[in-house]
XYZ file of C-alpha atoms in Angstrom:
173
model
C 38.227 29.278 -21.669
C 36.530 32.834 -21.098
C 35.990 34.970 -24.019
C 37.319 38.753 -23.790
C 36.389 41.763 -26.293
C 39.567 43.501 -27.178
C 39.611 47.371 -28.531
C 36.855 49.203 -30.263
C 37.496 46.174 -33.256
C 35.781 43.684 -31.251
C 37.693 41.299 -32.032
C 37.491 38.392 -29.982
C 40.653 36.412 -27.871
C 40.411 33.378 -25.836
C 43.439 33.436 -23.337
C 45.382 30.579 -23.855
C 44.005 29.826 -27.188
C 46.869 28.516 -29.511
C 47.757 29.910 -32.813
C 50.890 30.265 -34.832
C 52.526 30.715 -38.271
C 55.755 29.615 -39.587
C 57.335 30.359 -43.545
C 60.190 29.922 -45.505
C 62.012 33.083 -46.214
C 64.981 32.119 -47.419
C 64.741 30.640 -51.242
C 65.870 26.906 -49.869
C 67.269 25.851 -53.316
C 68.242 21.897 -53.040
C 64.983 20.228 -51.360
C 65.362 16.636 -51.438
C 62.040 15.287 -51.434
C 62.134 12.575 -54.143
C 62.688 9.703 -52.090
C 60.334 10.517 -49.154
C 58.509 12.085 -46.791
C 60.185 15.362 -45.995
C 59.222 18.199 -43.520
C 59.478 21.564 -44.422
C 62.487 23.022 -43.651
C 61.364 26.045 -41.437
C 63.912 25.959 -38.718
C 66.974 26.430 -41.399
C 65.178 28.623 -44.073
C 61.919 30.217 -42.160
C 60.531 32.228 -39.584
C 57.319 32.487 -37.146
C 55.861 35.207 -37.940
C 53.245 34.668 -34.685
C 53.234 31.722 -32.052
C 50.779 32.850 -29.193
C 51.598 29.954 -26.929
C 54.814 28.790 -28.153
C 53.401 25.016 -29.395
C 55.313 25.391 -32.641
C 58.310 24.240 -32.396
C 60.530 25.517 -35.659
C 63.954 23.983 -34.294
C 62.385 20.622 -35.078
C 59.177 21.830 -37.331
C 56.710 20.718 -35.085
C 53.529 21.677 -34.035
C 51.985 20.533 -30.509
C 48.554 20.047 -29.629
C 48.176 21.858 -26.214
C 44.628 20.205 -25.664
C 42.093 17.757 -27.639
C 40.217 19.702 -30.021
C 39.403 20.891 -33.728
C 42.421 22.475 -35.312
C 42.406 24.564 -38.794
C 45.320 24.526 -40.445
C 46.412 25.841 -43.952
C 49.439 24.713 -45.815
C 51.358 26.450 -49.252
C 54.280 25.599 -51.207
C 55.446 26.894 -54.292
C 58.211 24.636 -55.664
C 60.259 25.342 -58.671
C 62.787 23.328 -60.723
C 61.003 20.047 -61.014
C 62.772 18.786 -63.645
C 61.350 15.058 -63.307
C 57.968 13.091 -61.369
C 54.522 13.505 -62.336
C 53.323 14.723 -58.609
C 53.628 16.640 -55.757
C 51.857 15.155 -52.165
C 52.108 18.508 -49.743
C 50.508 16.863 -46.544
C 50.183 16.887 -42.517
C 52.023 13.859 -41.098
C 53.096 12.771 -37.238
C 57.317 12.813 -36.778
C 58.095 9.590 -38.258
C 55.853 8.576 -40.728
C 57.413 7.152 -43.847
C 54.111 5.868 -45.862
C 52.938 7.613 -49.284
C 49.122 8.088 -47.951
C 47.687 5.310 -50.456
C 44.742 3.351 -48.373
C 45.567 -0.152 -49.065
C 49.262 0.161 -50.670
C 52.372 -1.387 -49.560
C 53.298 1.820 -48.298
C 50.759 2.624 -46.405
C 50.384 3.092 -42.318
C 47.729 2.826 -39.854
C 50.051 2.961 -36.821
C 50.485 6.422 -34.332
C 52.823 7.353 -37.082
C 50.456 7.946 -40.036
C 49.498 10.947 -42.531
C 46.586 12.772 -41.220
C 45.967 14.510 -44.136
C 47.073 15.046 -48.075
C 46.338 16.657 -50.970
C 48.497 15.761 -54.148
C 49.011 17.800 -57.586
C 50.058 17.000 -61.358
C 53.086 19.294 -61.867
C 54.906 20.982 -64.349
C 58.345 20.856 -65.303
C 61.397 23.115 -65.640
C 61.116 26.569 -65.682
C 57.695 26.761 -64.395
C 56.580 26.563 -60.710
C 53.380 24.899 -58.889
C 51.452 25.812 -56.423
C 49.777 23.967 -54.027
C 47.465 24.579 -51.185
C 45.194 22.833 -48.905
C 43.331 23.710 -45.467
C 42.155 20.832 -43.359
C 40.070 21.109 -40.059
C 41.640 18.470 -37.759
C 40.578 16.745 -34.336
C 43.788 16.336 -32.280
C 44.795 15.266 -29.373
C 46.353 17.141 -26.197
C 50.769 16.423 -27.134
C 50.209 14.763 -30.777
C 52.415 16.661 -32.722
C 52.132 17.301 -36.346
C 54.674 18.555 -39.150
C 54.294 20.233 -42.930
C 55.793 17.673 -45.230
C 56.114 17.167 -48.766
C 57.039 14.435 -51.126
C 58.106 15.013 -54.953
C 57.997 12.124 -57.102
C 61.665 11.528 -58.144
C 62.892 14.747 -58.024
C 65.658 15.449 -55.213
C 66.617 18.888 -56.169
C 63.740 21.113 -56.623
C 63.118 24.845 -55.364
C 60.956 25.847 -52.616
C 60.638 29.567 -53.261
C 60.513 32.119 -50.452
C 57.385 33.823 -52.117
C 54.976 31.169 -50.836
C 55.929 27.956 -48.686
C 53.900 28.494 -44.996
C 52.077 26.592 -42.645
C 50.001 28.199 -40.128
C 47.181 26.987 -37.476
C 44.574 28.195 -34.585
C 42.669 25.830 -31.878
C 38.872 26.086 -32.970
C 37.284 24.566 -30.558
């Protein structure tokens, strides 16, 4: 890739460099993630802010790495109306992963459909909200797909707020 300086601000642009950002722009009141890993519904409740190379397919909530390399990802979710359970896990996963990410647990998976990165949070209940944030620098191979997903222990009717649910990423090199 060649490097080109653009404009008087001196920002560096790498032609063909992927970068995307999606967010929930319409509150989602019945997010059911209590019984399994559930992709954040950017396809029905979200919008692309930008997608430089169309590497993020919003219709099925997946990012596909155009080339092998290091990628920086940032995920954020604001979860409201939690009535049961003790934890929320927000994570990046390969589509099809069904385990819970626990190494050595009955639900752990180390197959090609595996969890890539996760962050677990203890949660507050009822009228409070929980804002979850995580960042990851990951090596992906060309064609590898990932999704932003969540699991909310035992609660199938939480609300994803339109104030703070997002997923973005970019190729570092």
